[in-house]
Amino acid sequence: MRTLPTLGAAGAAVLLTAAAAMQTAAATAAPTPPPAPKPQITDAAVDKAVARLDRTVEDMMRRTGVPGVSVAVVHDDEVVHIKGYGLRRTGESAKVGPDTVFQIASLSKPVSSTVVAGTLTGPQKWDDHTALPGFSLKDPWVTDHVTTADLFSHRSGLPDHAGDLLEDLGYDQSYILDHLRLEPLGPFRASYAYTNFGFTAAAEAVARAKGTSWQKLAADTLFKPAGMTRTSTEFSAFADSPDHAATHVKNPDGTWSPRFVRDPDAQAPAGGVSSTATDMARWLRLQLAGGTLDGKRIVPADTLARTHVPEIVTQPTNAVGTTSFYGLGWNVSYDGAGRTRLSHSGAFELGANTNVTMLPLEQLGIVVLTNGAPVGLPDAVALDFFDFAEHGKVTTDWLALAASAYAAALAPQGASTTDYAKPPADARPARDSAAYTGTYDNPYYGRATVTADDNGALTLGLGPGPLRFPLTHYDGDTFSFVTAGENAVGRTGVIFADGTLRVEYLDTEHLGTFTRQ
């Protein structure tokens, strides 16, 4: 903040008089506010956009190979399209339908903000201090002042995806939330960084304040009253559903297979919801109707409306030259006509991708659920649908654009610049295995163990399980292993030095050094 020069009493009086005069002149000459935006999409235009959805979805499935998709469109409080496409699981014959249960990944966030909105007595309650017992951040002042709104809008100062690597290693929610206190902080309320576990901490605090669990709070506040009978925040409910869509990843040969299982219970409010197109259509109707559904008030209008308001800038200038914001569990933007556009995507690299997009002024929304790793299909379907509804034609190849955006956004964070698969020609030999074996400790990542088999081959153990990773020698005291989990980055380095080992991909925030015990 700049400091003004000292003016003295006379100078200050002159400045105040001038300021008052300018305020009076400004008030007198205040421009007329622009007219409120008006709906521009006709019923006929929506009908035409809906009529081509089958062809759009099927074409994008053909282009990407994504096995299964489910889509719902809501307009003027009616479900005008709902349909499943493709297979629940490759290699089997069961088809996706409107009631097939999908993991919705980070589309959980606007669902969870709806839950919290349903518990509050006024929009200002979003600004109450988040007081989850035992939860703290690195700066005590921030700990004492951080609010539900701060954590739901990713402006707490926690670094991007803080805690996600702990989840990959198998730590539970309690451990992860407790250890966020070791993460370095960016500027509080002045920086945006997407954090699943900051969001989760706030949601859990709301549930704790109500004397219940997050799972019960979500069911009692939203799912049951809204008739969302197949929606849950528990992985077991998804896995046990006889009509659920298995998660799929793309193989090197271009085919898709259900090779992984993603249990997101640790971050249930941020990414653990599972639902169906039928249930999500009911939620869309509730959102577009300001918290009512079938004539019944489910969520207070004012606390829900607060979720749709910008809280932090995410992109000062986005791809179309406007500003993008994040609200409370929602991406918020404004188009050239002044209309609010609300959206959120969900992505598990282990096999799920989803999108919801709404234009509240037009009373129009779409939700797209898929059982394939993120390649942009759900975003592209939504963008294509709204493009056609607004312009009567498609102005670009939205799938190509979305695929490119996802490829850039999901590029491995913390990937090594070293190709550990190719040791240098003059690589130095490793020392005897006893120089490396033992137990190492880290205040953030916990215990690491290095063991050797009868042939001296080393294995690194990480996490509470632990997960075990065979080490491959690279050069001298440097080894490598292939990472695993939602945030895998390929091969990463393990560097031994002076009684420590440093795991390269765990060290982006300088927390990845373990000390030998």
Coordinates of C-alpha atoms in Angstrom, one line a residue:
M1 CA 0.0 0.0 0.0
R2 CA 1.4 3.4 -0.9
T3 CA 1.7 6.1 1.7
L4 CA 0.4 9.6 0.9
P5 CA 2.8 12.6 1.6
T6 CA 2.2 14.6 4.7
L7 CA 0.0 17.6 3.8
G8 CA -0.3 19.6 7.0
A9 CA -3.6 21.0 8.3
A10 CA -4.2 23.6 5.6
G11 CA -3.3 21.1 2.8
A12 CA -5.6 18.5 4.3
A13 CA -8.5 21.0 4.4
V14 CA -8.0 21.9 0.8
L15 CA -8.0 18.2 -0.2
L16 CA -11.1 17.4 1.8
T17 CA -13.0 20.4 0.3
A18 CA -11.9 19.3 -3.2
A19 CA -13.0 15.8 -2.5
A20 CA -16.4 16.9 -1.3
A21 CA -16.9 19.0 -4.4
M22 CA -16.0 16.1 -6.7
Q23 CA -18.4 13.8 -4.8
T24 CA -21.2 16.3 -5.2
A25 CA -20.4 16.7 -8.9
A26 CA -20.2 13.0 -9.4
A27 CA -23.6 12.5 -7.7
T28 CA -25.2 15.2 -9.8
A29 CA -23.8 13.7 -13.0
A30 CA -24.1 10.1 -12.2
P31 CA -24.8 8.1 -15.3
T32 CA -28.0 6.1 -15.7
P33 CA -27.3 2.5 -14.8
P34 CA -27.5 0.1 -17.8
P35 CA -30.8 -1.7 -18.2
A36 CA -31.0 -5.1 -16.5
P37 CA -30.3 -8.0 -18.9
K38 CA -33.3 -9.7 -20.4
P39 CA -33.8 -13.3 -21.5
Q40 CA -32.6 -13.9 -25.1
I41 CA -33.1 -17.6 -25.6
T42 CA -36.6 -18.6 -26.8
D43 CA -38.4 -21.8 -26.1
A44 CA -38.0 -22.7 -29.8
A45 CA -34.3 -22.2 -29.6
V46 CA -34.0 -24.5 -26.6
D47 CA -36.1 -27.1 -28.4
K48 CA -33.8 -27.0 -31.4
A49 CA -30.7 -27.3 -29.1
V50 CA -32.3 -30.2 -27.3
A51 CA -33.2 -32.0 -30.6
R52 CA -29.6 -32.2 -31.6
L53 CA -28.2 -33.4 -28.3
D54 CA -28.3 -37.1 -29.1
R55 CA -26.2 -36.5 -32.2
T56 CA -23.8 -34.2 -30.3
V57 CA -23.2 -36.7 -27.5
E58 CA -22.9 -39.7 -29.7
D59 CA -20.4 -37.9 -32.0
M60 CA -18.3 -36.8 -29.1
M61 CA -18.3 -40.3 -27.6
R62 CA -17.2 -41.7 -31.0
R63 CA -14.4 -39.1 -31.2
T64 CA -13.1 -39.7 -27.6
G65 CA -14.1 -43.3 -26.9
V66 CA -15.6 -42.4 -23.5
P67 CA -17.7 -45.4 -22.6
G68 CA -20.8 -43.9 -20.9
V69 CA -22.5 -40.6 -20.6
S70 CA -25.7 -39.3 -18.9
V71 CA -27.3 -35.9 -19.7
A72 CA -30.1 -33.9 -18.2
V73 CA -31.4 -30.5 -19.4
V74 CA -33.7 -28.3 -17.4
H75 CA -35.7 -25.3 -18.8
D76 CA -38.4 -23.3 -17.0
D77 CA -38.5 -25.8 -14.2
E78 CA -39.1 -28.7 -16.5
V79 CA -36.7 -31.6 -17.4
V80 CA -36.8 -31.2 -21.2
H81 CA -34.1 -33.9 -21.9
I82 CA -32.8 -36.8 -19.8
K83 CA -31.0 -39.8 -21.3
G84 CA -28.1 -42.2 -20.8
Y85 CA -25.7 -43.2 -23.6
G86 CA -23.2 -46.1 -23.9
L87 CA -22.0 -48.6 -21.3
R88 CA -21.7 -48.6 -17.6
R89 CA -18.6 -50.7 -17.9
T90 CA -16.6 -51.8 -20.9
G91 CA -16.7 -55.5 -21.7
E92 CA -20.2 -55.8 -20.3
S93 CA -23.6 -55.2 -21.8
A94 CA -25.3 -53.0 -19.1
K95 CA -26.3 -49.7 -20.5
V96 CA -26.2 -46.2 -18.9
G97 CA -29.6 -44.8 -18.1
P98 CA -30.9 -41.7 -16.3
D99 CA -30.7 -43.5 -13.0
T100 CA -27.2 -44.8 -13.4
V101 CA -25.0 -43.6 -10.5
F102 CA -21.8 -41.7 -11.4
Q103 CA -19.1 -40.3 -9.3
I104 CA -19.4 -36.5 -9.9
A105 CA -15.9 -35.5 -8.6
S106 CA -15.6 -31.7 -8.1
L107 CA -19.2 -31.1 -9.2
S108 CA -19.6 -32.1 -5.6
K109 CA -18.6 -28.5 -4.6
P110 CA -21.7 -26.6 -5.8
V111 CA -23.8 -29.5 -4.4
S112 CA -22.1 -29.1 -1.1
S113 CA -22.5 -25.3 -1.1
T114 CA -26.2 -25.9 -1.6
V115 CA -26.1 -28.1 1.5
V116 CA -24.4 -25.4 3.6
A117 CA -26.7 -22.7 2.2
G118 CA -29.6 -24.9 3.5
T119 CA -28.2 -24.7 7.1
L120 CA -27.7 -20.9 7.4
T121 CA -30.0 -18.3 8.7
G122 CA -28.8 -15.5 6.4
P123 CA -26.2 -14.8 3.7
Q124 CA -23.9 -13.1 6.2
K125 CA -23.5 -16.4 8.0
W126 CA -21.2 -17.5 5.2
D127 CA -18.7 -15.0 6.7
D128 CA -18.7 -16.7 10.1
H129 CA -15.3 -18.0 11.4
T130 CA -14.6 -21.7 10.5
A131 CA -14.0 -23.4 13.8
L132 CA -13.3 -27.1 13.1
P133 CA -11.8 -28.4 16.4
G134 CA -8.0 -28.8 16.0
F135 CA -7.9 -27.2 12.5
S136 CA -5.3 -24.6 12.0
L137 CA -3.3 -22.9 9.3
K138 CA 0.4 -21.9 9.4
D139 CA -0.4 -18.2 10.2
P140 CA -2.3 -18.0 13.6
W141 CA -4.0 -14.8 12.5
V142 CA -5.4 -16.5 9.4
T143 CA -6.5 -19.4 11.6
D144 CA -8.5 -17.1 13.8
H145 CA -10.1 -15.2 10.9
V146 CA -10.7 -17.7 8.1
T147 CA -14.4 -18.1 7.3
T148 CA -16.6 -20.6 5.5
A149 CA -16.7 -18.3 2.5
D150 CA -12.9 -18.0 2.4
L151 CA -12.5 -21.8 2.2
F152 CA -15.4 -22.4 -0.1
S153 CA -14.0 -19.8 -2.6
H154 CA -10.4 -21.0 -2.3
R155 CA -9.0 -17.7 -1.0
S156 CA -7.6 -18.9 2.3
G157 CA -4.0 -18.7 1.1
L158 CA -3.5 -22.5 1.1
P159 CA -1.5 -23.6 -2.0
D160 CA -3.0 -25.3 -5.0
H161 CA -4.5 -28.7 -4.2
A162 CA -3.0 -28.7 -0.7
G163 CA -3.4 -32.1 0.9
D164 CA -4.2 -34.0 -2.2
L165 CA -0.8 -35.9 -2.2
L166 CA -1.5 -37.0 1.4
E167 CA -4.8 -38.5 0.2
D168 CA -2.9 -40.3 -2.6
L169 CA -0.6 -41.9 -0.1
G170 CA -3.6 -43.2 1.9
Y171 CA -4.0 -40.8 4.8
D172 CA -7.5 -40.2 6.1
Q173 CA -9.4 -37.0 6.4
S174 CA -8.4 -36.3 10.0
Y175 CA -4.7 -36.6 9.3
I176 CA -4.9 -34.5 6.2
L177 CA -6.8 -31.6 7.8
D178 CA -4.5 -31.7 10.8
H179 CA -1.4 -31.3 8.6
L180 CA -2.6 -28.4 6.5
R181 CA -1.1 -26.3 9.3
L182 CA 2.3 -27.1 7.8
E183 CA 1.5 -25.8 4.3
P184 CA 2.9 -22.4 3.3
L185 CA 0.3 -19.7 2.8
G186 CA -0.2 -17.2 0.0
P187 CA -1.8 -13.8 0.6
F188 CA -5.1 -14.3 2.6
R189 CA -8.2 -13.3 0.6
A190 CA -6.0 -11.9 -2.2
S191 CA -5.0 -15.1 -3.9
Y192 CA -6.9 -17.9 -5.5
A193 CA -5.7 -21.5 -5.2
Y194 CA -8.0 -24.5 -5.7
T195 CA -7.9 -26.6 -2.5
N196 CA -10.1 -29.7 -2.0
F197 CA -9.2 -30.0 1.7
G198 CA -9.6 -26.4 2.6
F199 CA -13.1 -26.7 1.2
T200 CA -13.6 -30.0 3.1
A201 CA -12.5 -28.4 6.4
A202 CA -15.1 -25.7 6.1
A203 CA -17.9 -28.2 5.3
E204 CA -16.9 -30.5 8.1
A205 CA -16.9 -27.5 10.5
V206 CA -20.5 -26.6 9.5
A207 CA -21.6 -30.2 10.2
R208 CA -19.7 -30.4 13.5
A209 CA -21.4 -27.1 14.6
K210 CA -24.7 -28.8 13.9
G211 CA -23.8 -31.8 16.0
T212 CA -23.8 -34.2 13.1
S213 CA -21.7 -35.8 10.3
W214 CA -21.3 -34.2 6.9
Q215 CA -22.9 -37.3 5.3
K216 CA -26.0 -37.0 7.5
L217 CA -26.2 -33.2 7.1
A218 CA -26.1 -33.5 3.3
A219 CA -28.8 -36.2 3.4
D220 CA -31.1 -34.4 5.8
T221 CA -30.6 -30.9 4.4
L222 CA -30.7 -31.5 0.7
F223 CA -30.9 -35.1 -0.6
K224 CA -34.0 -36.3 1.2
P225 CA -36.0 -33.1 1.0
A226 CA -35.2 -32.7 -2.7
G227 CA -36.0 -36.3 -3.5
M228 CA -32.5 -37.0 -4.6
T229 CA -32.9 -40.7 -3.7
R230 CA -29.7 -42.0 -5.4
T231 CA -27.4 -39.3 -4.3
S232 CA -24.8 -39.8 -1.5
T233 CA -21.5 -38.5 -0.2
E234 CA -20.2 -41.9 0.8
F235 CA -18.1 -44.0 -1.6
S236 CA -19.7 -47.2 -0.3
A237 CA -23.1 -46.1 -1.5
F238 CA -21.7 -45.6 -5.0
A239 CA -19.8 -48.9 -5.0
D240 CA -22.7 -50.9 -3.7
S241 CA -25.3 -49.5 -6.2
P242 CA -26.2 -52.2 -8.6
D243 CA -26.6 -49.5 -11.3
H244 CA -23.3 -47.6 -11.1
A245 CA -20.9 -46.5 -13.8
A246 CA -17.4 -47.9 -13.3
T247 CA -14.6 -45.4 -13.8
H248 CA -12.4 -45.8 -16.9
V249 CA -9.0 -44.6 -18.1
K250 CA -7.6 -44.5 -21.6
N251 CA -5.1 -47.1 -22.6
P252 CA -2.1 -46.5 -24.8
D253 CA -3.9 -48.2 -27.7
G254 CA -6.8 -45.8 -27.5
T255 CA -9.3 -48.2 -25.8
W256 CA -10.8 -47.5 -22.4
S257 CA -10.8 -49.9 -19.4
P258 CA -11.9 -49.8 -15.7
R259 CA -8.4 -50.2 -14.3
F260 CA -8.7 -48.0 -11.1
V261 CA -11.1 -47.4 -8.2
R262 CA -11.3 -43.9 -6.8
D263 CA -12.4 -43.7 -3.2
P264 CA -12.8 -39.9 -2.4
D265 CA -14.3 -40.3 1.1
A266 CA -11.4 -38.2 2.6
Q267 CA -12.6 -35.2 0.6
A268 CA -16.3 -36.1 0.6
P269 CA -17.7 -32.5 0.5
A270 CA -15.2 -31.4 -2.2
G271 CA -15.3 -34.5 -4.4
G272 CA -17.1 -37.4 -2.9
V273 CA -20.7 -37.0 -4.1
S274 CA -22.2 -39.7 -6.4
S275 CA -25.5 -39.0 -8.2
T276 CA -27.6 -39.6 -11.3
A277 CA -28.9 -37.5 -14.1
T278 CA -32.4 -37.8 -12.6
D279 CA -31.3 -36.5 -9.2
M280 CA -29.0 -33.8 -10.7
A281 CA -32.0 -32.5 -12.7
R282 CA -33.9 -32.1 -9.5
W283 CA -31.0 -30.2 -8.0
L284 CA -30.8 -28.0 -11.2
R285 CA -34.4 -27.2 -10.9
L286 CA -33.9 -26.2 -7.2
Q287 CA -30.9 -24.0 -8.2
L288 CA -32.8 -22.2 -11.0
A289 CA -35.8 -21.7 -8.8
G290 CA -33.9 -20.0 -6.0
G291 CA -34.1 -22.9 -3.5
T292 CA -37.6 -24.2 -4.1
L293 CA -38.7 -27.5 -5.7
D294 CA -42.2 -28.7 -6.5
G295 CA -43.6 -25.7 -4.6
K296 CA -41.6 -26.5 -1.4
R297 CA -38.9 -24.3 0.1
I298 CA -35.8 -26.5 0.5
V299 CA -33.0 -23.9 0.8
P300 CA -33.3 -20.2 1.8
A301 CA -33.2 -18.0 -1.3
D302 CA -30.8 -15.5 0.2
T303 CA -28.2 -18.0 1.4
L304 CA -28.3 -19.8 -1.9
A305 CA -28.1 -16.6 -3.9
R306 CA -24.8 -15.8 -2.0
T307 CA -23.2 -18.9 -3.6
H308 CA -23.7 -17.4 -7.0
V309 CA -21.8 -14.1 -6.3
P310 CA -18.1 -13.7 -7.1
E311 CA -15.8 -13.9 -4.1
I312 CA -12.4 -14.0 -5.8
V313 CA -10.9 -13.4 -9.2
T314 CA -9.7 -16.6 -10.9
Q315 CA -8.7 -15.1 -14.3
P316 CA -8.4 -11.3 -14.8
T317 CA -8.7 -11.9 -18.5
N318 CA -10.1 -15.2 -19.7
A319 CA -10.1 -16.7 -23.2
V320 CA -13.0 -14.5 -24.4
G321 CA -11.6 -11.3 -22.9
T322 CA -13.8 -11.1 -19.8
T323 CA -13.0 -11.8 -16.1
S324 CA -13.7 -15.1 -14.4
F325 CA -14.5 -15.5 -10.7
Y326 CA -15.1 -18.1 -8.2
G327 CA -18.1 -17.9 -5.9
L328 CA -19.0 -20.4 -3.2
G329 CA -18.6 -23.7 -4.9
W330 CA -19.3 -22.1 -8.3
N331 CA -17.3 -20.7 -11.2
V332 CA -19.0 -17.4 -12.0
S333 CA -18.8 -15.3 -15.1
Y334 CA -20.8 -12.7 -17.0
D335 CA -21.4 -12.7 -20.8
G336 CA -21.6 -9.7 -23.1
A337 CA -25.3 -9.4 -22.4
G338 CA -24.7 -9.1 -18.7
R339 CA -26.1 -12.5 -17.9
T340 CA -24.6 -14.5 -15.0
R341 CA -23.2 -17.9 -16.1
L342 CA -22.6 -20.5 -13.4
S343 CA -20.6 -23.6 -14.0
H344 CA -18.4 -26.3 -12.5
S345 CA -16.6 -29.3 -13.8
G346 CA -15.4 -32.4 -12.0
A347 CA -12.5 -34.6 -12.9
F348 CA -10.9 -37.7 -11.5
E349 CA -7.9 -38.7 -13.6
L350 CA -8.6 -42.2 -12.4
G351 CA -11.8 -42.2 -14.5
A352 CA -14.6 -39.6 -14.1
N353 CA -15.5 -36.2 -15.8
T354 CA -18.6 -34.1 -15.3
N355 CA -20.0 -30.6 -15.9
V356 CA -22.9 -28.4 -14.9
T357 CA -23.6 -25.1 -16.6
M358 CA -26.5 -22.7 -15.9
L359 CA -27.8 -19.4 -17.2
P360 CA -30.2 -18.5 -14.4
L361 CA -31.7 -15.6 -16.3
E362 CA -32.7 -18.0 -19.1
Q363 CA -33.9 -20.6 -16.5
L364 CA -31.7 -23.1 -18.5
G365 CA -29.2 -25.6 -17.2
I366 CA -27.5 -28.8 -18.3
V367 CA -25.6 -31.5 -16.4
V368 CA -23.3 -34.0 -18.1
L369 CA -21.9 -37.1 -16.3
T370 CA -19.3 -39.4 -17.8
N371 CA -17.4 -42.5 -16.6
G372 CA -14.2 -41.7 -18.4
A373 CA -11.1 -39.8 -17.4
P374 CA -11.1 -36.1 -18.3
V375 CA -10.8 -35.5 -22.0
G376 CA -13.3 -32.5 -22.1
L377 CA -16.4 -34.3 -23.3
P378 CA -18.9 -33.0 -20.6
D379 CA -17.6 -29.5 -20.9
A380 CA -17.8 -29.6 -24.7
V381 CA -21.4 -31.0 -24.7
A382 CA -22.5 -28.1 -22.4
L383 CA -20.6 -25.5 -24.4
D384 CA -22.0 -26.8 -27.7
F385 CA -25.5 -26.9 -26.3
F386 CA -25.5 -23.3 -25.1
D387 CA -23.7 -22.1 -28.2
F388 CA -26.4 -23.6 -30.4
A389 CA -29.3 -22.4 -28.2
E390 CA -28.0 -18.8 -28.2
H391 CA -26.8 -18.5 -31.8
G392 CA -28.7 -21.2 -33.7
K393 CA -25.4 -22.7 -34.8
V394 CA -22.2 -24.0 -33.3
T395 CA -19.4 -21.4 -33.7
T396 CA -16.4 -23.6 -32.9
D397 CA -15.3 -27.2 -32.3
W398 CA -15.9 -27.2 -28.5
L399 CA -14.5 -30.7 -28.0
A400 CA -11.1 -29.8 -29.5
L401 CA -11.0 -26.7 -27.4
A402 CA -12.1 -28.4 -24.2
A403 CA -9.6 -31.3 -24.8
S404 CA -6.8 -28.8 -25.2
A405 CA -7.8 -26.9 -22.0
Y406 CA -7.9 -30.2 -20.0
A407 CA -4.6 -31.3 -21.3
A408 CA -3.0 -28.1 -20.2
A409 CA -4.8 -27.9 -16.8
L410 CA -4.1 -31.6 -16.0
A411 CA -0.4 -31.5 -17.0
P412 CA 1.3 -33.2 -14.0
Q413 CA 2.2 -30.7 -11.3
G414 CA 5.6 -31.5 -9.9
A415 CA 6.7 -33.7 -12.8
S416 CA 10.5 -34.0 -13.0
T417 CA 12.6 -32.3 -15.6
T418 CA 14.9 -35.3 -15.4
D419 CA 14.2 -38.4 -17.5
Y420 CA 14.9 -41.0 -14.8
A421 CA 14.2 -43.8 -17.3
K422 CA 17.5 -42.9 -19.0
P423 CA 20.5 -42.9 -16.6
P424 CA 23.6 -40.9 -17.8
A425 CA 26.2 -42.9 -19.6
D426 CA 28.8 -42.1 -16.9
A427 CA 26.4 -42.8 -14.0
R428 CA 28.2 -43.3 -10.7
P429 CA 27.4 -46.6 -8.9
A430 CA 25.2 -46.7 -5.8
R431 CA 26.7 -47.5 -2.4
D432 CA 25.9 -50.7 -0.5
S433 CA 22.2 -51.0 0.2
A434 CA 22.8 -50.6 4.0
A435 CA 23.8 -46.9 3.3
Y436 CA 20.1 -46.3 2.4
T437 CA 17.9 -48.7 4.3
G438 CA 16.1 -47.6 7.5
T439 CA 13.3 -45.5 8.8
Y440 CA 12.9 -41.8 7.9
D441 CA 10.5 -39.3 9.3
N442 CA 8.8 -36.2 7.9
P443 CA 6.4 -33.9 9.9
Y444 CA 4.0 -33.6 6.9
Y445 CA 4.2 -36.9 5.0
G446 CA 4.9 -39.1 8.1
R447 CA 7.2 -42.1 8.0
A448 CA 9.1 -43.5 5.1
T449 CA 10.9 -46.8 5.1
V450 CA 13.6 -48.0 2.8
T451 CA 14.2 -51.8 2.7
A452 CA 16.4 -54.1 0.6
D453 CA 15.8 -57.6 -0.6
D454 CA 18.4 -60.4 -0.7
N455 CA 19.8 -59.0 -3.9
G456 CA 20.1 -55.5 -2.5
A457 CA 17.2 -54.1 -4.5
L458 CA 15.6 -51.2 -2.7
T459 CA 11.9 -50.5 -2.0
L460 CA 10.5 -47.2 -0.6
G461 CA 7.5 -47.3 1.7
L462 CA 5.3 -44.2 2.0
G463 CA 2.0 -43.5 3.8
P464 CA 0.1 -45.3 6.5
G465 CA -0.3 -48.5 4.5
P466 CA 2.4 -48.2 3.5
L467 CA 2.4 -48.0 -0.3
R468 CA 5.5 -49.7 -1.6
F469 CA 7.6 -48.4 -4.6
P470 CA 10.5 -50.3 -6.1
L471 CA 13.5 -47.9 -6.5
T472 CA 15.5 -47.9 -9.7
H473 CA 19.1 -46.6 -9.5
Y474 CA 19.8 -43.5 -11.6
D475 CA 23.1 -42.0 -10.6
G476 CA 25.2 -42.1 -7.4
D477 CA 22.8 -41.6 -4.5
T478 CA 19.8 -40.8 -6.7
F479 CA 17.1 -43.3 -7.4
S480 CA 13.6 -43.1 -9.0
F481 CA 10.2 -44.7 -8.8
V482 CA 6.9 -44.6 -10.7
T483 CA 4.3 -42.5 -8.9
A484 CA 0.7 -43.7 -8.4
G485 CA -2.7 -42.3 -7.6
E486 CA -4.8 -39.4 -8.7
N487 CA -1.8 -37.0 -8.8
A488 CA 0.8 -39.3 -10.4
V489 CA 3.5 -37.6 -12.3
G490 CA 5.4 -40.5 -13.9
R491 CA 8.9 -41.2 -12.6
T492 CA 10.2 -39.0 -9.8
G493 CA 13.5 -38.8 -8.1
V494 CA 14.6 -40.0 -4.6
I495 CA 17.8 -38.3 -3.6
F496 CA 19.7 -39.5 -0.5
A497 CA 22.1 -37.1 1.2
D498 CA 23.5 -36.7 4.7
G499 CA 21.0 -38.9 6.5
T500 CA 18.0 -37.6 4.5
L501 CA 16.0 -38.6 1.5
R502 CA 14.1 -36.2 -0.6
V503 CA 11.2 -37.3 -2.7
E504 CA 11.1 -34.9 -5.7
Y505 CA 7.4 -34.8 -6.5
L506 CA 6.5 -34.4 -2.8
D507 CA 8.7 -31.4 -2.6
T508 CA 6.9 -28.7 -4.6
E509 CA 6.2 -26.8 -1.4
H510 CA 9.5 -27.8 0.2
L511 CA 7.9 -30.4 2.4
G512 CA 9.4 -33.5 0.8
T513 CA 12.6 -34.1 2.8
F514 CA 12.6 -37.1 5.3
T515 CA 15.2 -37.4 8.1
R516 CA 16.7 -40.8 9.0
Q517 CA 15.8 -41.9 12.5

